[in-house]
Structures are given as structure tokens and as C-alpha cells.
Amino acid sequence: MEQTLYFILLLIALCSVSECVQRQYHFINVRKNWTEAQRYCRENYTDLATADNMNAMNELNKCVNDKDVQNVWIGLQRKWQWSSAEPALYLNWAPGQPDGKDECAMMRDGQWHDGSCRDDSLTFVCNSSKTNTGLVFVNQKMNWTNAQSHCKQNHIDLVSVRNQNENQQLQKFISDSHISGDVWIGLFRDSWQWSDQSNYSFSYWKSGEPNNVGGNENCTVIEPSTQGQWIDISCNQQFPFVCHEDKLILINENLTWSEALRYCRQNHTDLVSVHSEEIQRRVMNVVHRASTEAVWLGLRHSCTVGLWFWVSGQTVCYQNWAIDDSENCDSAVRSGAVQSGGDQRWISRPETDRLNFICSRYEE
Ligand SMILES: *[C@@H]1O[C@H](CO)[C@@H](O)[C@H](O)[C@H]1NC(C)=O
Ligand SMILES: *[C@@H]1O[C@H](CO)[C@@H](O)[C@H](O)[C@H]1NC(C)=O
Ligand SMILES: *[C@@H]1O[C@H](CO)[C@@H](O)[C@H](O)[C@H]1NC(C)=O
Ligand SMILES: *[C@@H]1O[C@H](CO)[C@@H](O)[C@H](O)[C@H]1NC(C)=O
Ligand SMILES: *[C@@H]1O[C@H](CO)[C@@H](O)[C@H](O)[C@H]1NC(C)=O
Ligand SMILES: *[C@@H]1O[C@H](CO)[C@@H](O)[C@H](O)[C@H]1NC(C)=O
């Protein structure tokens, strides 16, 4: 009885894991423009710095260890997107466009130009389910914002142009309809995106920012003197910058569990130990790129003690099993993996299976 109590107390003590930092930030005190800084970070670390919460923001700001630096690049830039919320993957700008001043797009002779969402008044094309072409021309001049509302109220949306084929169809539709002059399409630049494609859900703008002075402030710096608050600024300026290095790296090689452990310990730090929900989330971010249906974790079963444990020495407190079949201790030594598809929970596999695996790159 006393022994059981002691064991429970021990588990509680072992299980109170403090929140850990999942990214390491590196301050690079060399002045580069935003694009060069991005290239540098992608070559030497993971990407230009990303921050998705206040803790990360504090860490990021702390790593800027030169107090005389006024502005520091992070990986946030304005993005073009379709009114339908689709990301703009295909773009067909006329040479020299967008020239940075404006936030909405129009079509002229099949090519795209940027225009002022507010001040330019143009006819436009909506996407509709009621016509053969899927398109409707609205012969009324409006600013982009009103054109968008008009399409949403009366049809589907301002038209999206997602590939060359759709661009040719729209161009033909415009010339067949004998429309002259520029027409709005559904492309606009409104939101922000992180260089590493992580979600833009957290923001830390300085008051009055972003203000897009001169219309070409499509990149972001932090201001270390104001706890790292964000300011939009022209991408062509030169500043020092912060890169980040993700803690986890997926290795696309098919190795047994022991080979994977050796690989991680030699080339990185260790096979990943998923001792919190936070780390499970990071695992889910990388595991979908795997080529095997399961991916090794640093999770090992001991039949002697009848327990799972992490190779880092931690007790398995946080759990995310699909099935834990460790009860039937057969001859094969079992190790833990995470499913690369579905709801990405943990399963136990014979350690001789050949799977992709996840290494951690640095200690906490
Ligand atoms: C931002 O705008 C400038 C000026 O128009 C342009 O040269 C640059 O490519 C844009 N940068 C990004 C990251 O969108
Ligand atoms: C678009 O035009 C309408 C009516 O003229 C005006 O009320 C509205 O403020 C304009 N939109 C923008 C974003 O300026
Ligand atoms: C028009 O809208 C429909 C329904 O949302 C969509 O399936 C279609 O791809 C859209 N077409 C264009 C050209 O935007
Ligand atoms: C990003 O946000 C979208 C929509 O809110 C969500 O469906 C998606 O799971 C998020 N992605 C990540 C990696 O958090
Ligand atoms: C690993 O195994 C998967 C599934 O069997 C296979 O598709 C993939 O090509 C293999 N990868 C390597 C690097 O051998
Ligand atoms: C370390 O990585 C290299 C490939 O980058 C690989 O050839 C080598 O086998 C790895 N080390 C171990 C111990 O697996």
C-alpha cells in the first residue's frame, strides 16, 4: 500500500513537465534584405523566424542580443489570395507588375495589373453556377470591395483564375462579350503569411501598424526596443534577422528502430520523445510527409518491467495510443511508432520493421 502511494507520488513528480520551447531562434547580425535573409535561413537553419504565440515571441525577442539594433526581420509577408479564400498559386502578372502600390488585381489584355481597391472603379466578372461558361459579366463600375459584395450577393464570388486554362477562358469570355477596358478579378492582397507556411493566427503589431505607408510595406520587422512589436516595412531595406530551427526533423529513410536510434544520436540529438501534447502537435506537422504508414518514435517497451518508456529517460505520462497491445509480451521486442495518416495516434510495432523516423535536433 505504502509502496503504491510512493510510486504514484513519484509518477506525479516525473510527470510535471514544464512547457518546452519547440524552436530555437538564431539572431544573425548581418544586414540583408528580406529575400536574402529568407534564403540564408533556409540554407543554414529551417526558415526565417516564425512566432505563433506570446511565449515564442518573448523567446524570439530575447535572442536579439545586440541592444543597438533598431529593426530585425522576421518571416512574415503580405500575401495575394483569391476572394474565394483559395491561395494564389498561379499568377499571371504583366511585366513589372505588381508595382507594389496597390492591393487588388484587374485583368488587361489577359494579363494582370494591380489597382487601388478603394479608388479605382471598374466593371468586373463574377463566378456563377447559372451560366454555361460559369462566368457573369457585370457592366457596372464599382470599387473592388463593392464588386466583391455584389458577386457574393447575386452570384458566387469574384472570379478566381487558378491556372493558364482558366486565364485563357476568362480572356476569351471578355473578348467575346466585347468588353473593353480593365475588369476586376478576385485577387487581392490583404492577409499575411509566414515564410514557413505556418498559420497566421497570432499577431503582435505595434499600435498603428501595419500601415503600409507608400503601399509597398509587404514585409515585417520586430522592434527590440518595444518588446519586439511588429512593424510593416519595405522588403528591400536591409536589416539583421532571426532564423528559426525546428526541433523535429523527419528522416525519409526506412530503418529498424535500433538503426533509427543510432542515426538520430549520431546526426542529431535523439529519437523524438513525445512527452506532451505540444510535441505531439509538432510531430503531426512533420509526419504527414512520411513515405511509410507509421513512423518511429523514441518509445520502447520493456517486457521485464511491463512498461513503455521514452529513450530520453522520461516516463510515459502524456499518452496518445490508438491501441496499446503491450499486454501480450511475445518474442518480438516492441517499439512505438506514430501513424502517418488518419488521426496520427501511436501504435506498437516489432522493432525490426523498417520505417521512417523523427529525430529531435537539440535538447531542451
Ligand atoms: C513586396 O513589394 C515589393 C515592391 O512592390 C516587391 O518588390 C516585393 O517583391 C514584394 N515582396 C514580397 C515578399 O511580397
Ligand atoms: C467603395 O465605394 C463605396 C461607394 O462608393 C464606398 O462607400 C466604400 O467606402 C468604398 N470602399 C472602399 C474600401 O473604399
Ligand atoms: C466557381 O465557383 C464554384 C463553386 O464555388 C467552383 O467550384 C468553381 O471552381 C469556381 N470557378 C471559378 C472559375 O472561380
Ligand atoms: C491552420 O488553420 C486551418 C484553418 O483554421 C486549420 O484547418 C489547420 O489545421 C491549421 N493548420 C495547422 C498546421 O495548425
Ligand atoms: C520506404 O518504404 C516505403 C513503403 O514501403 C516506400 O514507398 C519508400 O519508397 C521507401 N523509402 C526508401 C527511401 O526506401
Ligand atoms: C548519419 O547521416 C548520414 C546521411 O546524412 C548516414 O549516411 C549515416 O548512416 C547516419 N549515421 C548513422 C549512425 O546512421
Short mmCIF file of C-alpha atoms and ligand atoms in Angstrom, two decimals:
data_model
loop_
_atom_site.label_atom_id
_atom_site.label_comp_id
_atom_site.label_asym_id
_atom_site.label_seq_id
_atom_site.Cartn_x
_atom_site.Cartn_y
_atom_site.Cartn_z
CA MET A 1 0.00 0.00 0.00
CA GLU A 2 2.66 2.46 1.06
CA GLN A 3 4.76 1.37 -1.85
CA THR A 4 1.94 2.04 -4.31
CA LEU A 5 1.46 5.52 -2.86
CA TYR A 6 5.17 6.19 -3.17
CA PHE A 7 5.07 5.04 -6.78
CA ILE A 8 2.11 7.33 -7.58
CA LEU A 9 3.85 10.31 -5.97
CA LEU A 10 6.96 9.53 -7.96
CA LEU A 11 4.93 9.43 -11.18
CA ILE A 12 3.28 12.78 -10.39
CA ALA A 13 6.70 14.32 -9.78
CA LEU A 14 8.07 12.86 -13.01
CA CYS A 15 5.01 13.85 -14.98
CA SER A 16 5.00 17.58 -14.29
CA VAL A 17 6.87 18.55 -17.42
CA SER A 18 7.37 22.27 -17.93
CA GLU A 19 6.41 23.83 -21.24
CA CYS A 20 9.28 23.47 -23.61
CA VAL A 21 10.48 25.56 -26.48
CA GLN A 22 9.87 23.81 -29.78
CA ARG A 23 12.01 26.11 -31.88
CA GLN A 24 15.40 27.52 -31.47
CA TYR A 25 15.94 31.07 -32.65
CA HIS A 26 19.22 32.31 -34.07
CA PHE A 27 19.95 36.03 -34.36
CA ILE A 28 22.04 36.81 -37.46
CA ASN A 29 23.65 40.20 -37.07
CA VAL A 30 24.29 40.80 -40.77
CA ARG A 31 22.26 43.28 -42.80
CA LYS A 32 20.35 41.73 -45.70
CA ASN A 33 17.08 42.46 -47.50
CA TRP A 34 14.12 40.22 -46.66
CA THR A 35 14.51 37.81 -49.58
CA GLU A 36 18.25 37.33 -48.98
CA ALA A 37 17.61 36.82 -45.26
CA GLN A 38 14.99 34.17 -46.12
CA ARG A 39 17.46 32.37 -48.39
CA TYR A 40 20.16 32.47 -45.70
CA CYS A 41 17.84 30.97 -43.07
CA ARG A 42 16.58 28.23 -45.39
CA GLU A 43 20.14 27.25 -46.24
CA ASN A 44 21.51 27.27 -42.71
CA TYR A 45 18.51 26.59 -40.44
CA THR A 46 14.83 25.91 -41.12
CA ASP A 47 13.43 29.30 -42.19
CA LEU A 48 13.09 32.97 -41.24
CA ALA A 49 11.66 33.19 -37.72
CA THR A 50 8.01 32.39 -37.09
CA ALA A 51 6.13 33.04 -33.83
CA ASP A 52 2.68 31.62 -33.13
CA ASN A 53 2.22 32.70 -29.53
CA MET A 54 3.48 35.18 -26.94
CA ASN A 55 5.97 32.73 -25.40
CA ALA A 56 7.61 32.21 -28.76
CA MET A 57 7.60 35.99 -29.30
CA ASN A 58 9.41 36.54 -25.98
CA GLU A 59 12.00 33.90 -26.87
CA LEU A 60 12.47 35.43 -30.28
CA ASN A 61 12.95 38.92 -28.86
CA LYS A 62 15.34 37.64 -26.16
CA CYS A 63 17.68 36.17 -28.76
CA VAL A 64 18.35 39.62 -30.29
CA ASN A 65 21.39 40.26 -28.15
CA ASP A 66 22.59 43.50 -29.75
CA LYS A 67 20.84 46.37 -27.99
CA ASP A 68 21.74 48.89 -30.71
CA VAL A 69 19.73 47.11 -33.38
CA GLN A 70 16.58 49.04 -34.26
CA ASN A 71 14.78 46.63 -36.60
CA VAL A 72 15.05 42.89 -37.19
CA TRP A 73 13.40 40.85 -39.98
CA ILE A 74 11.02 38.01 -39.16
CA GLY A 75 9.38 35.65 -41.69
CA LEU A 76 6.06 37.45 -42.17
CA GLN A 77 5.00 38.87 -45.54
CA ARG A 78 1.81 40.06 -47.20
CA LYS A 79 0.15 37.55 -49.45
CA TRP A 80 -2.03 37.62 -52.52
CA GLN A 81 -5.12 35.46 -52.30
CA TRP A 82 -8.44 34.87 -54.04
CA SER A 83 -11.69 36.29 -52.77
CA SER A 84 -12.87 32.66 -52.51
CA ALA A 85 -10.09 32.22 -49.87
CA GLU A 86 -8.05 29.94 -52.12
CA PRO A 87 -4.30 30.67 -52.00
CA ALA A 88 -2.96 32.28 -55.18
CA LEU A 89 -0.66 29.59 -56.62
CA TYR A 90 -0.93 30.60 -60.29
CA LEU A 91 -0.14 34.26 -61.07
CA ASN A 92 -0.13 35.98 -64.46
CA TRP A 93 1.16 39.48 -63.81
CA ALA A 94 2.07 41.77 -66.71
CA PRO A 95 5.82 42.57 -66.81
CA GLY A 96 6.71 44.94 -63.94
CA GLN A 97 3.51 44.13 -62.04
CA PRO A 98 2.53 44.21 -59.25
CA ASP A 99 4.31 47.50 -58.76
CA GLY A 100 3.64 47.31 -55.06
CA LYS A 101 1.37 50.30 -54.64
CA ASP A 102 -1.99 48.61 -54.79
CA GLU A 103 -3.85 45.77 -53.18
CA CYS A 104 -6.34 44.47 -55.77
CA ALA A 105 -5.95 42.93 -59.23
CA MET A 106 -7.53 43.61 -62.63
CA MET A 107 -7.22 41.92 -65.99
CA ARG A 108 -5.99 43.89 -69.04
CA ASP A 109 -5.44 42.01 -72.34
CA GLY A 110 -5.21 38.69 -70.49
CA GLN A 111 -2.53 39.89 -68.09
CA TRP A 112 -2.90 41.15 -64.55
CA HIS A 113 -2.20 44.60 -63.10
CA ASP A 114 -2.62 45.83 -59.54
CA GLY A 115 -5.17 48.56 -58.86
CA SER A 116 -6.45 50.50 -55.89
CA CYS A 117 -9.23 48.52 -54.16
CA ARG A 118 -10.69 51.77 -52.93
CA ASP A 119 -10.22 54.38 -55.64
CA ASP A 120 -10.39 52.50 -58.94
CA SER A 121 -13.86 51.97 -60.31
CA LEU A 122 -14.13 49.12 -62.85
CA THR A 123 -16.54 46.59 -64.33
CA PHE A 124 -15.96 43.02 -63.19
CA VAL A 125 -16.56 39.30 -63.70
CA CYS A 126 -18.30 37.05 -61.16
CA ASN A 127 -18.22 33.29 -60.93
CA SER A 128 -21.72 31.82 -61.33
CA SER A 129 -23.34 28.40 -61.38
CA LYS A 130 -26.17 29.58 -63.66
CA THR A 131 -24.33 30.18 -66.95
CA ASN A 132 -22.62 27.75 -69.35
CA THR A 133 -19.26 29.45 -69.01
CA GLY A 134 -19.57 29.69 -65.19
CA LEU A 135 -18.96 33.41 -65.63
CA VAL A 136 -21.09 36.56 -65.48
CA PHE A 137 -20.00 40.00 -66.66
CA VAL A 138 -21.32 42.89 -64.57
CA ASN A 139 -21.39 46.04 -66.67
CA GLN A 140 -21.38 48.41 -63.72
CA LYS A 141 -18.30 50.22 -62.43
CA MET A 142 -17.53 49.69 -58.76
CA ASN A 143 -14.54 49.69 -56.44
CA TRP A 144 -13.16 46.20 -55.75
CA THR A 145 -14.80 45.87 -52.34
CA ASN A 146 -18.26 46.64 -53.67
CA ALA A 147 -17.71 44.41 -56.71
CA GLN A 148 -16.86 41.57 -54.33
CA SER A 149 -20.07 42.12 -52.30
CA HIS A 150 -22.11 42.34 -55.50
CA CYS A 151 -20.78 38.98 -56.74
CA LYS A 152 -21.29 37.32 -53.35
CA GLN A 153 -24.87 38.58 -53.09
CA ASN A 154 -26.00 37.88 -56.65
CA HIS A 155 -23.74 35.09 -57.89
CA ILE A 156 -20.93 33.13 -56.18
CA ASP A 157 -17.87 35.32 -55.90
CA LEU A 158 -15.46 37.47 -57.89
CA VAL A 159 -13.82 35.15 -60.41
CA SER A 160 -10.73 33.12 -59.46
CA VAL A 161 -8.11 32.31 -62.09
CA ARG A 162 -6.29 29.21 -60.94
CA ASN A 163 -4.35 28.12 -63.99
CA GLN A 164 -3.44 29.09 -67.53
CA ASN A 165 -6.50 27.34 -68.89
CA GLU A 166 -8.87 29.39 -66.70
CA ASN A 167 -6.96 32.52 -67.64
CA GLN A 168 -7.49 31.82 -71.36
CA GLN A 169 -11.18 31.05 -70.77
CA LEU A 170 -11.65 34.34 -68.94
CA GLN A 171 -9.76 36.28 -71.60
CA LYS A 172 -11.93 34.69 -74.32
CA PHE A 173 -15.09 35.43 -72.30
CA ILE A 174 -14.08 39.07 -72.01
CA SER A 175 -13.33 39.46 -75.72
CA ASP A 176 -16.49 37.50 -76.73
CA SER A 177 -18.53 39.84 -74.53
CA HIS A 178 -16.98 42.86 -76.30
CA ILE A 179 -15.83 44.29 -73.00
CA SER A 180 -13.24 47.00 -73.33
CA GLY A 181 -11.05 48.29 -70.55
CA ASP A 182 -9.90 46.74 -67.31
CA VAL A 183 -12.01 44.33 -65.24
CA TRP A 184 -11.60 43.32 -61.61
CA ILE A 185 -10.75 39.70 -60.83
CA GLY A 186 -10.97 38.18 -57.33
CA LEU A 187 -7.28 38.58 -56.44
CA PHE A 188 -6.31 40.84 -53.54
CA ARG A 189 -3.52 41.33 -51.06
CA ASP A 190 -4.89 41.55 -47.60
CA SER A 191 -3.67 38.93 -45.25
CA TRP A 192 -0.20 37.90 -44.09
CA GLN A 193 1.66 34.63 -44.41
CA TRP A 194 4.62 33.09 -42.66
CA SER A 195 7.61 32.12 -44.75
CA ASP A 196 7.41 28.52 -43.43
CA GLN A 197 3.67 28.30 -44.28
CA SER A 198 2.58 28.03 -40.64
CA ASN A 199 -0.81 29.54 -39.80
CA TYR A 200 -1.13 33.28 -39.33
CA SER A 201 -3.38 33.25 -36.29
CA PHE A 202 -1.28 35.11 -33.71
CA SER A 203 -0.18 38.71 -34.27
CA TYR A 204 1.75 41.29 -32.28
CA TRP A 205 1.53 44.51 -34.30
CA LYS A 206 2.65 47.77 -32.74
CA SER A 207 -0.26 50.16 -32.34
CA GLY A 208 -0.99 51.91 -35.67
CA GLU A 209 0.65 49.07 -37.61
CA PRO A 210 0.53 47.61 -40.21
CA ASN A 211 0.01 50.89 -42.06
CA ASN A 212 1.53 50.11 -45.48
CA VAL A 213 3.00 53.61 -45.96
CA GLY A 214 3.62 54.23 -49.66
CA GLY A 215 1.85 50.95 -50.39
CA ASN A 216 4.94 48.74 -50.52
CA GLU A 217 5.42 47.69 -46.93
CA ASN A 218 4.86 44.00 -47.51
CA CYS A 219 7.43 42.58 -45.09
CA THR A 220 7.72 42.66 -41.30
CA VAL A 221 10.34 43.62 -38.72
CA ILE A 222 10.29 43.46 -34.95
CA GLU A 223 11.36 46.43 -32.86
CA PRO A 224 13.51 45.09 -29.99
CA SER A 225 13.13 48.35 -28.02
CA THR A 226 9.35 47.77 -27.73
CA GLN A 227 9.44 44.11 -26.62
CA GLY A 228 9.64 43.03 -30.25
CA GLN A 229 6.38 44.53 -31.52
CA TRP A 230 5.80 44.20 -35.26
CA ILE A 231 6.04 46.89 -37.96
CA ASP A 232 5.38 46.52 -41.71
CA ILE A 233 8.17 47.85 -43.88
CA SER A 234 9.53 47.64 -47.42
CA CYS A 235 11.18 44.28 -48.17
CA ASN A 236 14.08 45.98 -49.95
CA GLN A 237 15.55 47.55 -46.81
CA GLN A 238 18.50 45.83 -45.15
CA PHE A 239 18.29 44.63 -41.56
CA PRO A 240 19.71 41.89 -39.35
CA PHE A 241 17.33 38.98 -38.95
CA VAL A 242 16.28 35.98 -36.88
CA CYS A 243 16.16 32.42 -38.23
CA HIS A 244 14.46 29.51 -36.54
CA GLU A 245 15.41 25.91 -36.38
CA ASP A 246 12.62 23.39 -35.84
CA LYS A 247 13.17 20.92 -33.09
CA LEU A 248 11.90 17.95 -35.09
CA ILE A 249 13.13 16.54 -38.38
CA LEU A 250 11.50 13.70 -40.30
CA ILE A 251 14.05 11.32 -41.85
CA ASN A 252 12.74 9.66 -45.02
CA GLU A 253 14.80 6.51 -44.67
CA ASN A 254 13.46 3.05 -43.86
CA LEU A 255 15.39 1.78 -40.84
CA THR A 256 14.74 -0.59 -37.96
CA TRP A 257 14.09 1.06 -34.63
CA SER A 258 17.67 0.46 -33.36
CA GLU A 259 19.19 1.79 -36.61
CA ALA A 260 16.94 4.84 -36.36
CA LEU A 261 18.04 5.47 -32.78
CA ARG A 262 21.71 5.25 -33.84
CA TYR A 263 21.07 7.56 -36.80
CA CYS A 264 19.43 10.26 -34.65
CA ARG A 265 22.05 10.08 -31.92
CA GLN A 266 24.90 10.40 -34.39
CA ASN A 267 23.46 13.01 -36.76
CA HIS A 268 21.12 14.96 -34.46
CA THR A 269 20.31 14.52 -30.79
CA ASP A 270 17.90 11.65 -30.25
CA LEU A 271 14.79 9.85 -31.49
CA VAL A 272 11.89 12.12 -30.52
CA SER A 273 10.28 11.76 -27.10
CA VAL A 274 6.66 12.88 -27.27
CA HIS A 275 6.04 13.71 -23.62
CA SER A 276 3.44 16.44 -24.14
CA GLU A 277 0.53 17.37 -26.36
CA GLU A 278 2.61 20.27 -27.67
CA ILE A 279 5.26 17.88 -29.01
CA GLN A 280 2.54 15.57 -30.42
CA ARG A 281 1.29 18.60 -32.42
CA ARG A 282 4.81 19.19 -33.78
CA VAL A 283 5.03 15.51 -34.68
CA MET A 284 1.74 15.80 -36.58
CA ASN A 285 3.17 18.75 -38.51
CA VAL A 286 6.06 16.72 -39.91
CA VAL A 287 4.72 13.16 -40.00
CA HIS A 288 2.38 13.62 -42.98
CA ARG A 289 5.44 13.86 -45.25
CA ALA A 290 6.48 10.30 -44.38
CA SER A 291 6.60 7.56 -47.03
CA THR A 292 5.79 4.75 -44.57
CA GLU A 293 2.41 4.28 -42.90
CA ALA A 294 3.97 4.56 -39.44
CA VAL A 295 6.99 6.50 -38.19
CA TRP A 296 9.30 5.51 -35.32
CA LEU A 297 9.25 7.47 -32.08
CA GLY A 298 11.77 7.13 -29.24
CA LEU A 299 9.31 4.82 -27.50
CA ARG A 300 10.38 1.41 -26.24
CA HIS A 301 8.63 -1.37 -24.37
CA SER A 302 10.20 -3.39 -21.61
CA CYS A 303 8.57 -6.73 -21.01
CA THR A 304 10.60 -7.26 -17.86
CA VAL A 305 9.05 -4.24 -16.12
CA GLY A 306 5.89 -4.25 -18.24
CA LEU A 307 6.27 -0.55 -19.06
CA TRP A 308 6.73 1.78 -22.00
CA PHE A 309 9.45 4.41 -21.64
CA TRP A 310 10.99 7.22 -23.71
CA VAL A 311 14.62 6.89 -24.80
CA SER A 312 15.23 10.32 -23.22
CA GLY A 313 14.58 8.60 -19.87
CA GLN A 314 11.21 10.21 -19.34
CA THR A 315 8.20 8.30 -18.07
CA VAL A 316 5.30 7.95 -20.50
CA CYS A 317 2.83 10.37 -18.89
CA TYR A 318 1.13 12.04 -21.84
CA GLN A 319 -0.35 9.21 -23.96
CA ASN A 320 -1.88 9.08 -27.41
CA TRP A 321 -2.34 5.39 -28.19
CA ALA A 322 -4.54 4.01 -30.93
CA ILE A 323 -4.04 0.59 -29.33
CA ASP A 324 -1.60 -0.38 -26.62
CA ASP A 325 -1.19 -4.12 -27.08
CA SER A 326 1.89 -4.33 -24.86
CA GLU A 327 -0.01 -6.75 -22.60
CA ASN A 328 0.83 -9.67 -24.89
CA CYS A 329 4.58 -9.78 -24.47
CA ASP A 330 5.56 -12.12 -27.30
CA SER A 331 9.05 -12.85 -28.51
CA ALA A 332 9.43 -9.72 -30.64
CA VAL A 333 10.72 -6.65 -28.88
CA ARG A 334 8.21 -3.88 -29.49
CA SER A 335 8.80 -0.21 -30.11
CA GLY A 336 6.44 2.72 -30.51
CA ALA A 337 5.52 4.48 -33.75
CA VAL A 338 3.03 7.13 -34.79
CA GLN A 339 0.59 6.59 -37.69
CA SER A 340 1.49 8.91 -40.57
CA GLY A 341 -2.14 9.17 -41.74
CA GLY A 342 -5.55 9.14 -40.08
CA ASP A 343 -5.62 10.65 -36.63
CA GLN A 344 -1.90 10.08 -36.12
CA ARG A 345 -2.02 8.11 -32.91
CA TRP A 346 0.58 5.74 -31.50
CA ILE A 347 0.89 2.04 -32.26
CA SER A 348 3.32 -0.65 -31.22
CA ARG A 349 5.38 -2.45 -33.87
CA PRO A 350 8.09 -5.16 -33.86
CA GLU A 351 11.36 -3.26 -33.69
CA THR A 352 12.65 -4.96 -36.84
CA ASP A 353 10.05 -3.17 -39.04
CA ARG A 354 11.64 -0.66 -41.40
CA LEU A 355 10.07 2.78 -41.01
CA ASN A 356 10.77 6.49 -41.42
CA PHE A 357 11.54 8.23 -38.12
CA ILE A 358 11.69 11.58 -36.37
CA CYS A 359 14.83 12.95 -34.72
CA SER A 360 15.00 15.90 -32.34
CA ARG A 361 17.70 18.36 -33.25
CA TYR A 362 18.56 19.81 -29.88
CA GLU A 363 17.96 19.32 -26.18
CA GLU A 364 15.51 21.44 -24.28
C1 LIG B 1 6.83 43.50 -51.78
O1 LIG B 1 6.67 44.63 -52.62
C2 LIG B 1 7.83 45.00 -53.32
C3 LIG B 1 7.57 46.30 -54.02
O2 LIG B 1 6.46 46.19 -54.83
C4 LIG B 1 8.21 43.88 -54.27
O3 LIG B 1 9.37 44.20 -54.97
C5 LIG B 1 8.48 42.63 -53.44
O4 LIG B 1 8.76 41.54 -54.28
C6 LIG B 1 7.33 42.29 -52.56
N1 LIG B 1 7.82 41.28 -51.64
C7 LIG B 1 7.08 40.32 -51.14
C8 LIG B 1 7.75 39.39 -50.20
O5 LIG B 1 5.89 40.18 -51.44
C1 LIG B 2 -16.31 51.63 -52.30
O1 LIG B 2 -17.32 52.51 -52.75
C2 LIG B 2 -18.38 52.69 -51.81
C3 LIG B 2 -19.48 53.51 -52.52
O2 LIG B 2 -18.96 54.45 -53.37
C4 LIG B 2 -17.83 53.38 -50.57
O3 LIG B 2 -18.87 53.58 -49.63
C5 LIG B 2 -16.79 52.47 -49.96
O4 LIG B 2 -16.20 53.11 -48.83
C6 LIG B 2 -15.71 52.15 -50.98
N1 LIG B 2 -14.85 51.12 -50.43
C7 LIG B 2 -13.60 51.38 -50.02
C8 LIG B 2 -12.83 50.23 -49.47
O5 LIG B 2 -13.11 52.49 -50.11
C1 LIG B 3 -16.84 28.99 -59.28
O1 LIG B 3 -17.44 28.56 -58.07
C2 LIG B 3 -17.64 27.18 -57.94
C3 LIG B 3 -18.38 26.91 -56.65
O2 LIG B 3 -17.70 27.51 -55.57
C4 LIG B 3 -16.29 26.46 -58.01
O3 LIG B 3 -16.47 25.08 -57.94
C5 LIG B 3 -15.59 26.84 -59.30
O4 LIG B 3 -14.33 26.23 -59.33
C6 LIG B 3 -15.46 28.35 -59.41
N1 LIG B 3 -14.84 28.70 -60.69
C7 LIG B 3 -14.09 29.79 -60.86
C8 LIG B 3 -13.55 29.99 -62.22
O5 LIG B 3 -13.84 30.57 -59.94
C1 LIG B 4 -4.37 26.20 -39.93
O1 LIG B 4 -5.66 26.74 -39.88
C2 LIG B 4 -6.64 25.98 -40.58
C3 LIG B 4 -7.93 26.74 -40.56
O2 LIG B 4 -8.16 27.36 -39.35
C4 LIG B 4 -6.74 24.59 -39.92
O3 LIG B 4 -7.69 23.81 -40.61
C5 LIG B 4 -5.38 23.91 -39.99
O4 LIG B 4 -5.43 22.68 -39.32
C6 LIG B 4 -4.32 24.79 -39.33
N1 LIG B 4 -3.02 24.19 -39.57
C7 LIG B 4 -2.13 23.99 -38.58
C8 LIG B 4 -0.84 23.36 -39.00
O5 LIG B 4 -2.31 24.32 -37.43
C1 LIG B 5 10.33 3.19 -47.66
O1 LIG B 5 9.21 2.33 -47.70
C2 LIG B 5 8.07 2.87 -48.37
C3 LIG B 5 6.90 1.94 -48.16
O2 LIG B 5 7.26 0.63 -48.34
C4 LIG B 5 8.42 3.11 -49.83
O3 LIG B 5 7.31 3.66 -50.52
C5 LIG B 5 9.59 4.08 -49.88
O4 LIG B 5 9.99 4.27 -51.22
C6 LIG B 5 10.77 3.56 -49.06
N1 LIG B 5 11.79 4.61 -48.99
C7 LIG B 5 13.07 4.40 -49.19
C8 LIG B 5 13.98 5.60 -49.08
O5 LIG B 5 13.50 3.28 -49.44
C1 LIG B 6 24.10 9.98 -40.43
O1 LIG B 6 23.53 10.50 -41.64
C2 LIG B 6 24.10 10.02 -42.85
C3 LIG B 6 23.36 10.65 -44.01
O2 LIG B 6 23.26 12.02 -43.85
C4 LIG B 6 24.00 8.50 -42.95
O3 LIG B 6 24.66 8.05 -44.11
C5 LIG B 6 24.65 7.88 -41.71
O4 LIG B 6 24.46 6.47 -41.76
C6 LIG B 6 23.99 8.43 -40.45
N1 LIG B 6 24.58 7.85 -39.27
C7 LIG B 6 24.07 6.75 -38.67
C8 LIG B 6 24.79 6.27 -37.46
O5 LIG B 6 23.08 6.19 -39.07
#
